[in-house]
Coordinates of C-alpha atoms in Angstrom, one line a residue:
Chain A
E1 CA -44.1 52.7 126.7
L2 CA -43.2 55.7 128.9
K3 CA -39.5 56.4 129.1
V4 CA -37.9 58.7 131.6
E5 CA -34.4 59.9 131.0
Q6 CA -32.3 61.7 133.5
N7 CA -29.0 63.4 132.8
P8 CA -26.4 63.5 133.8
L9 CA -26.3 60.1 135.6
F10 CA -23.3 61.3 137.7
L11 CA -22.5 64.8 138.8
S12 CA -19.5 65.9 140.6
M13 CA -20.2 69.3 142.2
Q14 CA -17.9 71.9 143.7
E15 CA -19.2 73.5 146.9
G16 CA -20.7 76.9 146.2
K17 CA -21.4 76.4 142.5
N18 CA -24.8 76.0 140.7
Y19 CA -25.9 72.9 138.8
T20 CA -28.9 71.5 137.0
I21 CA -30.3 67.9 136.6
Y22 CA -32.6 67.3 133.7
C23 CA -35.5 64.9 133.4
N24 CA -37.0 64.2 130.0
Y25 CA -40.0 61.9 129.5
S26 CA -41.6 60.5 126.4
T27 CA -45.4 60.8 126.9
T28 CA -47.9 63.3 128.0
S29 CA -48.0 63.8 131.7
D30 CA -48.5 66.7 134.1
R31 CA -47.5 64.9 137.2
L32 CA -43.8 64.7 138.0
Y33 CA -42.0 63.9 141.2
W34 CA -38.5 64.3 142.6
Y35 CA -37.0 62.0 145.2
R36 CA -33.7 62.0 147.1
Q37 CA -32.0 58.8 148.3
D38 CA -29.0 58.8 150.6
P39 CA -26.6 55.8 150.5
G40 CA -28.2 52.7 152.1
K41 CA -31.4 54.6 152.7
S42 CA -34.9 54.7 151.2
L43 CA -36.4 57.4 149.0
E44 CA -37.5 60.7 150.4
S45 CA -40.0 62.9 148.6
L46 CA -38.6 66.3 147.6
F47 CA -41.1 67.8 145.2
V48 CA -44.5 67.1 143.6
L49 CA -45.1 69.1 140.4
L50 CA -48.7 68.9 139.2
S51 CA -49.1 71.3 136.3
N52 CA -47.3 73.0 133.5
G53 CA -45.1 75.8 134.7
A54 CA -45.1 74.5 138.3
V55 CA -42.1 75.6 140.3
K56 CA -41.3 74.4 143.8
Q57 CA -38.4 75.5 146.0
E58 CA -36.9 74.1 149.2
G59 CA -33.7 75.5 150.5
R60 CA -31.0 75.2 147.8
L61 CA -33.2 73.0 145.5
M62 CA -35.7 74.3 143.0
A63 CA -37.7 72.1 140.6
S64 CA -39.7 73.1 137.6
L65 CA -41.9 71.4 135.1
D66 CA -42.5 72.2 131.4
T67 CA -45.1 69.7 130.2
K68 CA -45.0 71.0 126.6
A69 CA -41.3 70.2 126.4
R70 CA -41.8 67.1 128.6
L71 CA -39.0 68.3 130.7
S72 CA -38.4 68.9 134.4
T73 CA -35.3 70.4 135.9
L74 CA -33.8 70.2 139.4
H75 CA -31.6 73.2 140.0
I76 CA -29.1 73.2 142.8
T77 CA -27.9 76.6 144.1
A78 CA -24.5 77.0 145.8
A79 CA -24.0 73.3 146.4
V80 CA -23.1 72.1 149.9
H81 CA -21.8 68.7 151.0
D82 CA -25.1 67.7 152.6
L83 CA -26.7 67.6 149.1
S84 CA -24.6 64.6 148.2
A85 CA -27.2 61.9 147.4
T86 CA -28.9 60.2 144.4
Y87 CA -31.8 62.1 142.9
F88 CA -34.6 60.5 141.0
C89 CA -37.3 61.9 138.9
A90 CA -40.5 59.9 138.4
V91 CA -43.5 60.5 136.0
A92 CA -47.0 59.4 136.5
P93 CA -48.7 58.3 133.2
T94 CA -52.3 59.3 132.7
D95 CA -54.8 57.0 134.5
S96 CA -52.0 55.2 136.2
W97 CA -53.6 54.5 139.6
G98 CA -50.6 56.3 141.1
K99 CA -48.0 54.1 139.3
L100 CA -44.7 55.9 138.7
Q101 CA -42.0 55.4 136.0
F102 CA -38.6 56.3 137.4
G103 CA -35.5 57.7 135.8
A104 CA -32.2 55.9 136.4
G105 CA -31.2 58.5 139.0
T106 CA -28.4 61.1 139.2
Q107 CA -25.7 60.4 141.7
V108 CA -24.4 63.7 143.1
V109 CA -21.2 64.1 144.9
V110 CA -20.3 67.5 146.4
T111 CA -16.7 68.2 147.2
P112 CA -15.0 71.2 148.7
Chain B
D1 CA -46.5 60.8 159.6
V2 CA -46.8 58.0 157.1
K3 CA -45.0 54.9 158.0
V4 CA -44.1 52.1 155.7
T5 CA -42.2 49.2 157.2
Q6 CA -40.6 46.2 155.7
S7 CA -40.0 42.9 157.5
S8 CA -36.2 42.7 157.0
R9 CA -33.5 45.1 156.1
Y10 CA -31.1 42.4 155.0
L11 CA -31.8 38.9 153.8
V12 CA -29.6 36.1 152.5
K13 CA -31.3 33.1 150.8
R14 CA -30.2 30.2 148.8
T15 CA -31.1 29.5 145.2
G16 CA -34.4 27.7 144.9
E17 CA -35.7 28.9 148.3
K18 CA -39.2 30.5 148.6
V19 CA -38.8 34.0 149.9
F20 CA -41.4 36.2 151.5
L21 CA -40.9 40.0 151.8
E22 CA -43.5 41.8 153.8
C23 CA -44.6 45.4 153.8
V24 CA -47.0 47.1 156.2
Q25 CA -48.3 50.7 156.0
D26 CA -50.2 52.5 158.7
M27 CA -52.1 55.2 156.8
D28 CA -55.0 53.2 155.3
H29 CA -53.7 53.7 151.8
E30 CA -55.4 51.8 149.1
N31 CA -52.5 51.6 146.6
M32 CA -49.3 49.7 147.4
F33 CA -46.3 48.9 145.3
W34 CA -43.3 46.7 145.1
Y35 CA -40.2 47.9 143.2
R36 CA -36.7 46.5 142.8
Q37 CA -33.7 48.9 142.6
D38 CA -30.6 48.0 140.7
P39 CA -27.6 50.4 140.0
G40 CA -28.1 52.3 136.8
L41 CA -31.6 51.1 136.3
G42 CA -33.5 53.2 138.8
L43 CA -36.6 51.7 140.3
R44 CA -38.6 49.2 138.3
L45 CA -42.2 48.2 139.3
I46 CA -42.7 44.5 140.0
Y47 CA -46.4 44.5 141.1
F48 CA -48.9 46.9 142.5
S49 CA -52.2 46.6 144.3
Y50 CA -55.0 49.1 144.3
D51 CA -57.2 47.2 146.8
V52 CA -57.4 44.2 149.0
K53 CA -57.0 41.0 146.9
M54 CA -56.5 43.2 143.8
K55 CA -53.2 43.2 142.0
E56 CA -51.7 44.2 138.7
K57 CA -48.4 43.3 137.1
G58 CA -45.8 46.0 136.7
D59 CA -42.9 46.1 134.3
I60 CA -40.9 43.1 135.6
P61 CA -43.3 40.5 137.2
E62 CA -41.6 37.4 136.1
G63 CA -40.4 35.2 138.9
Y64 CA -42.5 37.1 141.5
S65 CA -46.0 36.9 142.9
V66 CA -47.8 39.1 145.5
S67 CA -50.5 38.8 148.1
R68 CA -52.7 41.4 149.6
E69 CA -55.1 39.9 152.1
K70 CA -55.4 42.9 154.3
K71 CA -55.4 46.6 153.3
E72 CA -52.3 47.4 155.3
R73 CA -50.1 44.5 154.2
F74 CA -48.6 43.7 150.9
S75 CA -46.3 40.7 150.5
L76 CA -43.9 39.9 147.7
I77 CA -43.1 36.3 147.1
L78 CA -40.2 34.8 145.2
E79 CA -41.4 31.3 144.4
S80 CA -37.9 30.0 143.7
A81 CA -35.2 32.5 144.3
S82 CA -32.5 32.9 141.7
T83 CA -29.2 34.8 141.8
N84 CA -30.5 37.4 139.3
Q85 CA -33.1 38.4 142.0
T86 CA -30.3 39.7 144.2
S87 CA -31.3 43.3 144.6
M88 CA -32.8 46.0 146.8
Y89 CA -36.5 45.7 147.2
L90 CA -38.6 48.7 148.0
C91 CA -42.2 48.8 149.1
A92 CA -44.3 51.9 148.8
S93 CA -47.9 53.0 149.5
S94 CA -49.5 56.1 148.0
S95 CA -51.9 58.8 149.2
Y96 CA -54.3 60.6 146.9
L97 CA -53.4 64.3 146.5
G98 CA -56.4 65.2 144.3
H99 CA -56.5 66.0 140.6
A100 CA -55.7 62.4 139.7
A101 CA -52.3 62.8 141.5
Y102 CA -50.8 60.5 144.1
E103 CA -47.7 60.7 146.3
Q104 CA -45.7 57.6 147.1
Y105 CA -44.1 56.9 150.5
F106 CA -41.4 54.3 150.6
G107 CA -40.3 51.8 153.2
P108 CA -36.6 51.4 154.2
G109 CA -35.9 48.6 151.7
T110 CA -34.8 45.0 151.9
R111 CA -31.5 44.1 150.5
L112 CA -31.8 40.5 149.3
T113 CA -28.8 38.4 148.4
V114 CA -29.4 35.0 146.7
T115 CA -26.5 32.7 146.8

């Protein structure tokens, strides 16, 4: 059974500082996704990582994938209040017809 | 723009009632999914469908059934609602990106309360 573990589950950030969210998974996969969810809202796709060594960046967020270590990281640079949200990683098992296994989510709160 | 809509944002039902949650997507996607989201547990897959009239159980199908009579519409049915089915329900459809990869697009969610 594929397990996806995120840590930390809660992250209190100070504005202007850098932080990293980790996503570990238990089986071979080279397809990993990051989503953002604002309170009371649905999930919004942030990044799709499709190969070992893939790196994607959007604004203050950068995601990377190491399939050998079964690890993805979401790095936040110079946190700002607008980044307060819950971030989920999700992994697609091989031959999964597009099914995803989600981590528990990391709740991020950015304070001045 | 992909659009996934769900029939209700909020729903309150009584224990034992039959509940229908409907999801419609407008992008001709073949794959559709129903998840429930609970705090600290992330999203858990209830059922998914990879074609009309085709369905497959996810991780937590007990107490639920689904129907997909048309490509754009995927319904989740709670045959006899129970209080432990109080949750946020999210529908998604997925597009094929190539190289055996898909991207999922989510609806706004239905917050169901069973009393």
